[in-house]
Short mmCIF file of N, CA and C in Angstrom, two decimals:
data_model
loop_
_atom_site.label_atom_id
_atom_site.label_comp_id
_atom_site.label_asym_id
_atom_site.label_seq_id
_atom_site.Cartn_x
_atom_site.Cartn_y
_atom_site.Cartn_z
N MET V 1 18.83 -152.01 -101.28
CA MET V 1 20.35 -151.87 -101.79
C MET V 1 20.20 -152.58 -100.23
N ILE V 2 21.08 -153.51 -99.88
CA ILE V 2 21.35 -153.86 -98.46
C ILE V 2 22.59 -153.05 -97.67
N GLU V 3 23.09 -152.04 -97.11
CA GLU V 3 24.10 -151.84 -96.83
C GLU V 3 25.03 -153.20 -96.00
N GLU V 4 26.93 -153.33 -96.05
CA GLU V 4 27.52 -154.26 -95.28
C GLU V 4 27.34 -153.53 -94.29
N GLY V 5 27.37 -154.83 -93.09
CA GLY V 5 27.78 -154.26 -91.75
C GLY V 5 27.35 -153.06 -90.92
N ILE V 6 25.82 -153.49 -91.24
CA ILE V 6 24.82 -152.30 -90.12
C ILE V 6 25.51 -152.58 -89.00
N PRO V 7 25.37 -151.07 -88.10
CA PRO V 7 25.60 -151.91 -86.69
C PRO V 7 24.15 -152.11 -85.94
N ASN V 8 24.22 -152.47 -84.61
CA ASN V 8 23.11 -152.96 -84.05
C ASN V 8 22.05 -153.12 -84.47
N PHE V 9 22.78 -154.16 -85.39
CA PHE V 9 20.93 -154.73 -86.05
C PHE V 9 21.17 -156.23 -84.78
N PRO V 10 19.45 -156.37 -84.62
CA PRO V 10 18.91 -156.91 -83.63
C PRO V 10 19.22 -158.50 -84.06
N LYS V 11 19.71 -159.52 -83.56
CA LYS V 11 19.52 -161.00 -83.68
C LYS V 11 18.04 -161.47 -83.73
N GLY V 12 17.31 -160.63 -83.41
CA GLY V 12 15.66 -161.28 -82.75
C GLY V 12 15.27 -160.44 -82.28
N ALA V 13 13.88 -160.59 -82.20
CA ALA V 13 13.00 -160.22 -81.40
C ALA V 13 12.05 -161.13 -80.91
N TYR V 14 12.09 -161.33 -79.19
CA TYR V 14 11.49 -162.28 -78.23
C TYR V 14 10.55 -161.51 -77.81
N ASP V 15 9.52 -161.94 -77.23
CA ASP V 15 8.72 -161.55 -76.21
C ASP V 15 8.42 -162.79 -75.10
N PHE V 16 9.48 -162.81 -74.16
CA PHE V 16 9.27 -163.42 -73.17
C PHE V 16 8.35 -163.32 -72.33
N ALA V 17 7.48 -164.44 -72.05
CA ALA V 17 6.37 -164.77 -71.20
C ALA V 17 6.88 -165.00 -69.52
N ASP V 18 6.13 -164.61 -68.68
CA ASP V 18 5.89 -165.21 -67.54
C ASP V 18 5.91 -166.71 -67.44
N PHE V 19 6.53 -167.12 -66.44
CA PHE V 19 5.95 -168.52 -65.76
C PHE V 19 4.72 -168.73 -65.42
N SER V 20 4.15 -167.79 -65.00
CA SER V 20 2.78 -167.73 -64.78
C SER V 20 1.58 -168.14 -65.89
N GLU V 21 2.19 -167.38 -66.98
CA GLU V 21 1.15 -167.69 -67.67
C GLU V 21 1.03 -168.89 -68.99
N VAL V 22 2.01 -169.72 -68.85
CA VAL V 22 2.06 -170.85 -69.28
C VAL V 22 1.01 -171.74 -68.95
N SER V 23 0.22 -171.62 -67.78
CA SER V 23 -1.19 -172.17 -67.98
C SER V 23 -2.44 -171.59 -68.86
N TYR V 24 -2.12 -170.16 -69.18
CA TYR V 24 -3.11 -169.63 -69.83
C TYR V 24 -3.14 -170.06 -71.08
N TYR V 25 -1.64 -170.08 -71.86
CA TYR V 25 -1.35 -170.55 -73.02
C TYR V 25 -2.02 -171.95 -73.55
N ALA V 26 -1.62 -172.82 -71.84
CA ALA V 26 -2.33 -174.31 -72.57
C ALA V 26 -3.73 -174.12 -72.54
N GLN V 27 -4.57 -173.50 -71.76
CA GLN V 27 -6.08 -173.56 -71.51
C GLN V 27 -6.56 -172.97 -72.63
N LYS V 28 -6.12 -171.64 -73.35
CA LYS V 28 -6.66 -170.61 -73.84
C LYS V 28 -6.04 -170.32 -75.44
N LYS V 29 -5.05 -170.30 -75.39
CA LYS V 29 -4.53 -170.48 -76.62
C LYS V 29 -3.14 -171.43 -77.12
N LYS V 30 -3.63 -172.66 -77.34
CA LYS V 30 -2.82 -173.78 -77.30
C LYS V 30 -2.04 -173.54 -78.58
N ASN V 31 -2.19 -173.16 -79.99
CA ASN V 31 -1.23 -172.96 -80.89
C ASN V 31 -0.19 -171.92 -80.97
N ARG V 32 -0.34 -170.59 -79.88
CA ARG V 32 0.46 -169.68 -79.91
C ARG V 32 1.56 -170.07 -79.24
N CYS V 33 2.77 -169.83 -79.96
CA CYS V 33 4.37 -169.98 -79.12
C CYS V 33 4.57 -169.02 -78.28
N ILE V 34 5.33 -169.37 -77.21
CA ILE V 34 6.23 -168.37 -76.60
C ILE V 34 7.48 -168.30 -76.37
N ASP V 35 7.69 -167.75 -75.73
CA ASP V 35 9.91 -167.70 -75.48
C ASP V 35 9.94 -168.13 -74.27
N LEU V 36 10.77 -168.23 -73.53
CA LEU V 36 10.97 -168.34 -72.25
C LEU V 36 12.45 -168.24 -71.74
N MET V 37 12.48 -167.73 -70.87
CA MET V 37 14.33 -167.46 -70.70
C MET V 37 14.26 -167.69 -68.97
N GLY V 38 15.65 -168.12 -68.70
CA GLY V 38 15.39 -168.64 -67.08
C GLY V 38 17.01 -169.49 -67.42
N ARG V 39 17.39 -169.25 -65.91
CA ARG V 39 18.75 -170.46 -65.77
C ARG V 39 18.47 -171.58 -65.79
N LEU V 40 19.67 -172.55 -66.34
CA LEU V 40 19.44 -173.70 -66.19
C LEU V 40 19.32 -174.36 -64.58
N HIS V 41 18.30 -174.84 -64.24
CA HIS V 41 18.55 -175.40 -62.61
C HIS V 41 18.54 -176.91 -62.56
N TYR V 42 17.90 -177.53 -63.67
CA TYR V 42 17.84 -179.30 -63.52
C TYR V 42 17.81 -179.39 -65.08
N HIS V 43 18.17 -180.91 -65.31
CA HIS V 43 18.11 -181.94 -66.64
C HIS V 43 18.07 -182.99 -66.37
N LYS V 44 16.79 -183.50 -67.62
CA LYS V 44 17.19 -185.16 -67.55
C LYS V 44 17.81 -185.58 -68.49
N GLU V 45 18.41 -186.92 -68.32
CA GLU V 45 18.97 -187.49 -69.92
C GLU V 45 18.25 -187.81 -70.78
N SER V 46 18.54 -187.57 -72.24
CA SER V 46 17.99 -188.18 -73.23
C SER V 46 17.42 -189.35 -73.22
N GLN V 47 15.99 -189.19 -73.88
CA GLN V 47 15.00 -190.87 -73.80
C GLN V 47 14.79 -190.64 -75.24
N PRO V 48 14.78 -192.08 -75.54
CA PRO V 48 14.11 -192.54 -77.02
C PRO V 48 12.39 -192.66 -76.59
N LYS V 49 12.03 -192.20 -78.23
CA LYS V 49 10.49 -192.22 -77.46
C LYS V 49 9.72 -192.29 -78.94
N THR V 50 9.04 -193.95 -79.12
CA THR V 50 8.36 -193.80 -80.18
C THR V 50 7.02 -192.45 -80.78
N VAL V 51 6.68 -192.04 -81.23
CA VAL V 51 5.60 -191.25 -81.68
C VAL V 51 4.68 -191.51 -82.69
N VAL V 52 3.50 -191.60 -82.32
CA VAL V 52 2.81 -191.98 -83.90
C VAL V 52 1.86 -190.79 -83.78
N GLN V 53 1.83 -190.42 -85.00
CA GLN V 53 1.61 -189.48 -85.61
C GLN V 53 0.16 -189.33 -85.92
N LYS V 54 -0.66 -188.20 -85.68
CA LYS V 54 -1.75 -187.89 -86.61
C LYS V 54 -2.48 -188.85 -87.78
N ASN V 55 -1.42 -189.20 -88.45
CA ASN V 55 -1.90 -189.82 -89.72
C ASN V 55 -1.61 -191.21 -89.64
N GLY V 56 -1.07 -191.86 -88.19
CA GLY V 56 -0.83 -193.06 -87.86
C GLY V 56 0.83 -193.54 -88.31
N ASP V 57 2.03 -192.71 -88.99
CA ASP V 57 2.76 -193.14 -88.83
C ASP V 57 3.38 -193.10 -87.95
N ILE V 58 4.62 -193.55 -87.34
CA ILE V 58 5.34 -194.10 -86.37
C ILE V 58 6.51 -193.58 -86.58
N ARG V 59 6.89 -192.74 -85.93
CA ARG V 59 8.49 -191.97 -85.88
C ARG V 59 8.99 -191.90 -84.71
N ASN V 60 10.66 -192.36 -84.93
CA ASN V 60 11.20 -192.79 -83.50
C ASN V 60 11.93 -191.48 -83.33
N THR V 61 12.06 -190.61 -82.25
CA THR V 61 12.84 -189.60 -82.08
C THR V 61 13.73 -189.81 -80.06
N HIS V 62 13.69 -188.10 -80.19
CA HIS V 62 14.15 -188.50 -78.46
C HIS V 62 13.44 -187.55 -77.98
N LEU V 63 13.86 -187.42 -76.79
CA LEU V 63 13.31 -186.06 -75.59
C LEU V 63 13.98 -186.12 -74.52
N ARG V 64 13.83 -184.69 -74.20
CA ARG V 64 14.68 -184.51 -72.51
C ARG V 64 13.99 -183.27 -72.25
N ASP V 65 13.69 -183.63 -70.67
CA ASP V 65 12.91 -182.61 -69.97
C ASP V 65 14.42 -181.43 -69.59
N ILE V 66 14.05 -180.42 -69.54
CA ILE V 66 14.82 -179.57 -68.52
C ILE V 66 14.04 -178.45 -67.71
N TYR V 67 14.43 -178.08 -66.53
CA TYR V 67 13.90 -177.42 -65.48
C TYR V 67 14.93 -175.94 -66.10
N ILE V 68 14.35 -174.81 -66.07
CA ILE V 68 14.34 -173.30 -65.86
C ILE V 68 14.01 -172.91 -64.79
N MET V 69 14.90 -171.94 -63.98
CA MET V 69 14.45 -170.94 -63.05
C MET V 69 14.50 -169.78 -63.00
N ASN V 70 13.14 -168.69 -62.97
CA ASN V 70 12.89 -167.63 -63.28
C ASN V 70 13.84 -166.90 -61.56
N GLU V 71 13.73 -165.26 -62.09
CA GLU V 71 14.58 -164.75 -60.81
C GLU V 71 13.24 -164.73 -59.68
N ARG V 72 12.40 -165.33 -60.01
CA ARG V 72 11.76 -165.42 -58.49
C ARG V 72 11.96 -167.14 -57.78
N GLU V 73 12.93 -167.59 -58.53
CA GLU V 73 13.25 -168.89 -58.36
C GLU V 73 11.71 -169.97 -58.17
N GLU V 74 11.05 -169.73 -59.41
CA GLU V 74 9.92 -170.66 -59.70
C GLU V 74 10.33 -171.37 -61.07
N LEU V 75 10.25 -172.73 -60.90
CA LEU V 75 11.27 -173.40 -62.06
C LEU V 75 9.74 -173.53 -63.27
N MET V 76 10.10 -174.27 -64.14
CA MET V 76 9.60 -174.25 -65.38
C MET V 76 10.02 -175.08 -66.24
N ARG V 77 9.12 -176.62 -66.79
CA ARG V 77 9.31 -177.55 -67.49
C ARG V 77 9.56 -177.50 -68.60
N ILE V 78 10.59 -177.79 -69.38
CA ILE V 78 10.73 -177.55 -70.99
C ILE V 78 10.58 -178.74 -71.58
N THR V 79 10.00 -179.36 -72.22
CA THR V 79 10.55 -180.44 -73.32
C THR V 79 10.96 -180.65 -74.53
N LEU V 80 12.02 -180.81 -75.01
CA LEU V 80 13.10 -180.56 -75.71
C LEU V 80 12.43 -181.79 -76.40
N TRP V 81 12.27 -181.70 -77.69
CA TRP V 81 12.22 -182.79 -78.51
C TRP V 81 12.85 -182.58 -79.78
N GLY V 82 13.91 -184.12 -80.35
CA GLY V 82 14.45 -184.37 -81.33
C GLY V 82 15.77 -183.44 -81.66
N GLY V 83 16.11 -182.85 -82.36
CA GLY V 83 17.08 -181.94 -82.77
C GLY V 83 17.53 -180.80 -81.56
N THR V 84 16.41 -180.39 -81.15
CA THR V 84 17.09 -179.34 -79.67
C THR V 84 17.36 -179.93 -78.40
N ILE V 85 17.21 -181.58 -78.33
CA ILE V 85 18.03 -182.16 -77.29
C ILE V 85 19.34 -181.89 -77.17
N ASN V 86 20.26 -181.61 -77.91
CA ASN V 86 21.53 -181.21 -78.07
C ASN V 86 22.05 -179.91 -77.85
N ALA V 87 20.82 -179.09 -78.50
CA ALA V 87 21.07 -178.09 -78.08
C ALA V 87 21.58 -177.15 -76.44
N ILE V 88 21.36 -177.96 -75.93
CA ILE V 88 21.39 -177.52 -74.52
C ILE V 88 22.68 -178.07 -73.62
N ASP V 89 23.23 -178.64 -74.36
CA ASP V 89 24.55 -179.52 -73.84
C ASP V 89 25.58 -178.99 -73.33
N GLU V 90 26.14 -177.92 -74.09
CA GLU V 90 27.28 -176.66 -73.56
C GLU V 90 26.37 -176.07 -72.20
N ALA V 91 25.43 -175.78 -71.80
CA ALA V 91 24.62 -175.20 -70.54
C ALA V 91 24.90 -176.60 -69.82
N ILE V 92 24.72 -177.53 -69.86
CA ILE V 92 25.12 -178.97 -69.02
C ILE V 92 25.92 -178.82 -69.00
N GLN V 93 27.00 -178.82 -69.70
CA GLN V 93 28.73 -178.79 -69.33
C GLN V 93 29.11 -177.77 -68.56
N ALA V 94 28.71 -176.49 -68.48
CA ALA V 94 28.97 -175.41 -67.76
C ALA V 94 28.13 -175.89 -66.05
N GLN V 95 27.07 -175.76 -66.25
CA GLN V 95 26.63 -176.30 -64.91
C GLN V 95 27.49 -177.41 -64.42
N LYS V 96 27.87 -178.55 -64.74
CA LYS V 96 28.61 -179.06 -64.19
C LYS V 96 29.98 -178.70 -63.99
N ASP V 97 30.29 -177.89 -64.57
CA ASP V 97 31.60 -176.71 -63.75
C ASP V 97 31.17 -175.88 -63.43
N GLY V 98 30.65 -175.85 -62.42
CA GLY V 98 29.83 -175.04 -61.30
C GLY V 98 29.63 -173.68 -61.83
N GLN V 99 29.27 -173.54 -63.17
CA GLN V 99 28.89 -171.68 -63.95
C GLN V 99 27.44 -171.92 -63.82
N THR V 100 26.84 -170.48 -63.86
CA THR V 100 25.15 -170.80 -64.70
C THR V 100 25.39 -170.57 -65.85
N SER V 101 23.75 -170.70 -66.41
CA SER V 101 24.01 -170.80 -67.75
C SER V 101 22.31 -170.22 -67.77
N ILE V 102 22.09 -169.22 -68.24
CA ILE V 102 20.86 -168.46 -69.25
C ILE V 102 20.59 -168.74 -70.23
N VAL V 103 19.03 -169.35 -70.39
CA VAL V 103 19.09 -170.22 -71.51
C VAL V 103 17.65 -169.09 -72.10
N ILE V 104 17.62 -169.54 -73.51
CA ILE V 104 16.28 -168.54 -74.03
C ILE V 104 16.22 -169.84 -74.65
N VAL V 105 14.57 -170.24 -74.60
CA VAL V 105 14.34 -171.27 -75.52
C VAL V 105 12.71 -170.96 -75.90
N THR V 106 12.98 -170.44 -77.38
CA THR V 106 12.09 -169.98 -78.18
C THR V 106 10.64 -170.67 -79.16
N SER V 107 9.83 -170.05 -79.38
CA SER V 107 8.80 -171.04 -79.81
C SER V 107 8.30 -171.99 -79.40
N LEU V 108 8.18 -172.16 -78.11
CA LEU V 108 7.44 -173.20 -77.47
C LEU V 108 5.70 -173.21 -77.28
N LEU V 109 5.31 -174.22 -77.63
CA LEU V 109 3.94 -174.43 -77.20
C LEU V 109 3.15 -174.89 -75.66
N CYS V 110 2.63 -174.30 -74.95
CA CYS V 110 2.25 -174.90 -73.59
C CYS V 110 1.29 -175.99 -73.78
N ASP V 111 1.22 -176.63 -72.49
CA ASP V 111 0.34 -178.44 -72.58
C ASP V 111 0.38 -178.93 -71.10
N ILE V 112 -0.38 -179.35 -70.83
CA ILE V 112 -0.78 -179.64 -69.49
C ILE V 112 -0.61 -181.30 -69.60
N PHE V 113 0.27 -182.03 -68.48
CA PHE V 113 0.42 -183.07 -68.40
C PHE V 113 0.28 -183.78 -66.64
N GLU V 114 -0.45 -184.64 -66.73
CA GLU V 114 -0.94 -184.91 -64.94
C GLU V 114 -1.24 -183.85 -64.27
N GLY V 115 -2.29 -183.27 -64.44
CA GLY V 115 -2.05 -181.94 -63.62
C GLY V 115 -1.17 -180.83 -63.75
N THR V 116 0.12 -180.90 -64.45
CA THR V 116 1.18 -179.99 -64.49
C THR V 116 1.53 -179.42 -65.77
N TYR V 117 1.44 -177.92 -65.55
CA TYR V 117 1.67 -177.27 -66.90
C TYR V 117 2.98 -177.20 -67.05
N TYR V 118 3.20 -177.38 -68.49
CA TYR V 118 5.25 -176.94 -69.16
C TYR V 118 4.96 -176.35 -70.36
N ALA V 119 5.72 -176.62 -70.96
CA ALA V 119 6.30 -175.76 -72.52
C ALA V 119 6.61 -176.76 -72.99
N LYS V 120 6.62 -176.76 -74.34
CA LYS V 120 7.54 -177.88 -75.29
C LYS V 120 7.94 -177.57 -76.17
N SER V 121 8.67 -177.76 -76.86
CA SER V 121 9.56 -177.53 -77.96
C SER V 121 8.92 -178.13 -79.93
N THR V 122 8.93 -176.99 -81.05
CA THR V 122 8.33 -177.27 -82.01
C THR V 122 9.74 -177.18 -83.00
N GLY V 123 9.30 -177.63 -84.20
CA GLY V 123 10.14 -177.34 -85.05
C GLY V 123 10.41 -175.95 -85.42
N ALA V 124 9.79 -175.18 -84.90
CA ALA V 124 10.80 -173.67 -84.62
C ALA V 124 11.62 -173.38 -83.68
N THR V 125 11.64 -173.91 -82.38
CA THR V 125 11.93 -173.85 -81.47
C THR V 125 14.22 -173.92 -81.44
N LYS V 126 14.36 -172.52 -81.04
CA LYS V 126 15.51 -172.33 -81.17
C LYS V 126 16.21 -172.30 -79.49
N VAL V 127 17.22 -172.69 -78.89
CA VAL V 127 17.66 -172.66 -78.10
C VAL V 127 19.05 -171.89 -77.97
N ILE V 128 19.17 -170.64 -77.32
CA ILE V 128 20.13 -169.68 -77.07
C ILE V 128 20.46 -169.68 -75.85
N LEU V 129 22.24 -169.80 -75.71
CA LEU V 129 22.43 -169.85 -74.51
C LEU V 129 23.60 -168.98 -73.80
N ASN V 130 23.64 -168.26 -73.03
CA ASN V 130 24.39 -167.14 -72.45
C ASN V 130 24.64 -165.87 -73.09
N ASP V 131 23.55 -165.50 -74.11
CA ASP V 131 23.98 -163.93 -74.78
C ASP V 131 23.38 -162.64 -74.33
N TYR V 132 24.29 -162.17 -73.43
CA TYR V 132 23.94 -161.39 -72.95
C TYR V 132 23.89 -160.04 -74.11
N GLU V 133 23.73 -160.36 -75.25
CA GLU V 133 23.17 -158.58 -76.36
C GLU V 133 21.89 -158.41 -76.09
N PHE V 134 21.39 -159.42 -75.47
CA PHE V 134 19.65 -158.69 -75.11
C PHE V 134 19.74 -158.11 -73.76
N PRO V 135 19.37 -156.98 -73.88
CA PRO V 135 19.16 -156.46 -72.50
C PRO V 135 18.09 -156.88 -71.74
N GLU V 136 17.10 -158.16 -72.45
CA GLU V 136 16.42 -158.63 -70.77
C GLU V 136 17.33 -160.09 -70.15
N VAL V 137 18.56 -160.28 -71.11
CA VAL V 137 19.26 -161.13 -70.40
C VAL V 137 20.15 -160.65 -69.59
N GLN V 138 20.86 -159.68 -69.78
CA GLN V 138 21.94 -158.68 -68.86
C GLN V 138 21.02 -158.31 -67.47
N GLU V 139 19.09 -158.10 -68.16
CA GLU V 139 18.97 -157.59 -66.42
C GLU V 139 18.71 -158.93 -65.71
N PHE V 140 18.39 -159.94 -66.31
CA PHE V 140 17.76 -161.27 -65.57
C PHE V 140 19.15 -161.85 -64.79
N ALA V 141 20.30 -161.62 -65.53
CA ALA V 141 21.59 -161.66 -64.59
C ALA V 141 21.80 -161.27 -63.77
N LYS V 142 21.47 -159.80 -63.73
CA LYS V 142 21.65 -158.97 -62.59
C LYS V 142 20.71 -159.09 -61.54
N ASP V 143 19.78 -159.89 -62.18
CA ASP V 143 18.09 -160.23 -60.83
C ASP V 143 18.95 -161.46 -60.09
N ILE V 144 19.18 -162.21 -61.05
CA ILE V 144 19.99 -163.74 -59.89
C ILE V 144 21.07 -163.71 -59.33
N GLU V 145 22.01 -162.49 -59.95
CA GLU V 145 23.05 -162.63 -58.99
C GLU V 145 22.88 -161.96 -57.76
N LYS V 146 21.64 -161.05 -57.90
CA LYS V 146 21.68 -160.74 -56.80
C LYS V 146 20.59 -161.77 -55.79
N LEU V 147 20.12 -162.69 -56.18
CA LEU V 147 19.46 -163.60 -55.91
C LEU V 147 20.48 -164.51 -55.03
N ASP V 148 21.47 -164.77 -55.90
CA ASP V 148 22.35 -165.93 -55.48
C ASP V 148 23.86 -164.86 -54.14
N VAL V 149 23.40 -163.77 -54.25
CA VAL V 149 24.47 -163.61 -53.31
C VAL V 149 23.27 -163.21 -52.16
N SER V 150 22.30 -163.39 -52.08
CA SER V 150 21.10 -163.01 -50.59
C SER V 150 21.10 -164.23 -50.12
N ASN V 151 21.18 -165.62 -51.25
CA ASN V 151 21.08 -166.99 -50.83
C ASN V 151 22.54 -167.68 -49.99
N THR V 152 23.67 -166.67 -49.97
CA THR V 152 24.70 -167.43 -50.27
C THR V 152 25.18 -167.76 -48.13
N GLY V 153 24.48 -166.13 -47.41
CA GLY V 153 24.50 -166.86 -46.30
C GLY V 153 24.13 -167.83 -45.41
N ASN V 154 22.86 -168.01 -46.16
CA ASN V 154 22.37 -169.21 -45.52
C ASN V 154 22.91 -170.72 -45.43
N ARG V 155 23.36 -170.59 -46.50
CA ARG V 155 23.99 -172.27 -46.96
C ARG V 155 24.65 -172.80 -45.82
N LYS V 156 24.33 -174.21 -45.68
CA LYS V 156 24.85 -174.93 -44.65
C LYS V 156 24.89 -176.71 -45.13
N SER V 157 25.92 -177.32 -44.52
CA SER V 157 26.21 -178.35 -45.04
C SER V 157 25.28 -179.40 -44.67
N ILE V 158 25.19 -180.53 -44.79
CA ILE V 158 24.36 -181.37 -44.33
C ILE V 158 24.64 -181.97 -43.08
N GLU V 159 26.01 -182.35 -42.86
CA GLU V 159 26.42 -182.31 -41.76
C GLU V 159 26.07 -181.43 -40.56
N GLU V 160 26.56 -179.63 -40.79
CA GLU V 160 25.85 -178.86 -39.98
C GLU V 160 24.26 -178.77 -39.95
N ILE V 161 23.67 -179.14 -40.73
CA ILE V 161 22.05 -179.37 -40.54
C ILE V 161 21.45 -180.58 -39.37
N ILE V 162 22.65 -181.78 -39.70
CA ILE V 162 22.30 -182.69 -39.05
C ILE V 162 22.58 -182.35 -37.61
N HIS V 163 23.81 -181.55 -37.64
CA HIS V 163 24.14 -181.38 -36.00
C HIS V 163 23.64 -180.56 -35.22
N MET V 164 22.95 -179.31 -36.15
CA MET V 164 21.78 -178.53 -35.34
C MET V 164 20.51 -179.03 -35.16
N VAL V 165 19.99 -180.16 -35.59
CA VAL V 165 19.01 -180.78 -35.66
C VAL V 165 19.40 -181.56 -34.28
N ASP V 166 20.35 -182.65 -33.77
CA ASP V 166 20.96 -182.84 -32.84
C ASP V 166 20.95 -182.43 -32.00
N GLY V 167 21.35 -181.33 -31.88
CA GLY V 167 21.75 -180.64 -30.68
C GLY V 167 20.98 -179.76 -30.28
N GLU V 168 19.70 -179.77 -30.84
CA GLU V 168 18.52 -178.67 -30.60
C GLU V 168 17.24 -180.13 -30.23
N SER V 169 17.33 -181.42 -30.34
CA SER V 169 17.25 -182.45 -29.70
C SER V 169 17.31 -182.87 -28.98
N SER V 170 18.32 -182.76 -28.48
CA SER V 170 18.75 -182.86 -26.58
C SER V 170 18.72 -182.18 -26.38
N LYS V 171 18.19 -180.92 -25.95
CA LYS V 171 17.87 -180.20 -25.29
C LYS V 171 16.53 -180.42 -24.42
#
């Protein structure tokens, strides 16, 4: 019998990998999926792509690269394919509005392209945005807030930097 309204029933269970593990999974565990979490740092626009499948069928789809940043300010490229490319739109808009978006991307495969390790979506990939019900997201939000606070005192405008460089070179 299923009880209605079970309190504190988890939405899902994720095992977030460290960005440093992506190379290991790409080399040793090619068919094993991982979950990643980070702050949306950068994205590319959606691009049409024609894919030739292993059976020779040709399929038209879209891809979009996003880059997420962890608490150590390391970047990870994630290539979203097909239906997952639009799942990030809300985070992109929030970024344009000056807000931080914490992105969870699940069921990713790891690969290497032109010497760079990256993660790519699968048919099972889910994109979850700013879900603070996960303790890992709460802790990550605190970590990046500390990072943001520690970096704010060092920010300079381009004009200030040019003035500093010009001032030192004229001495």
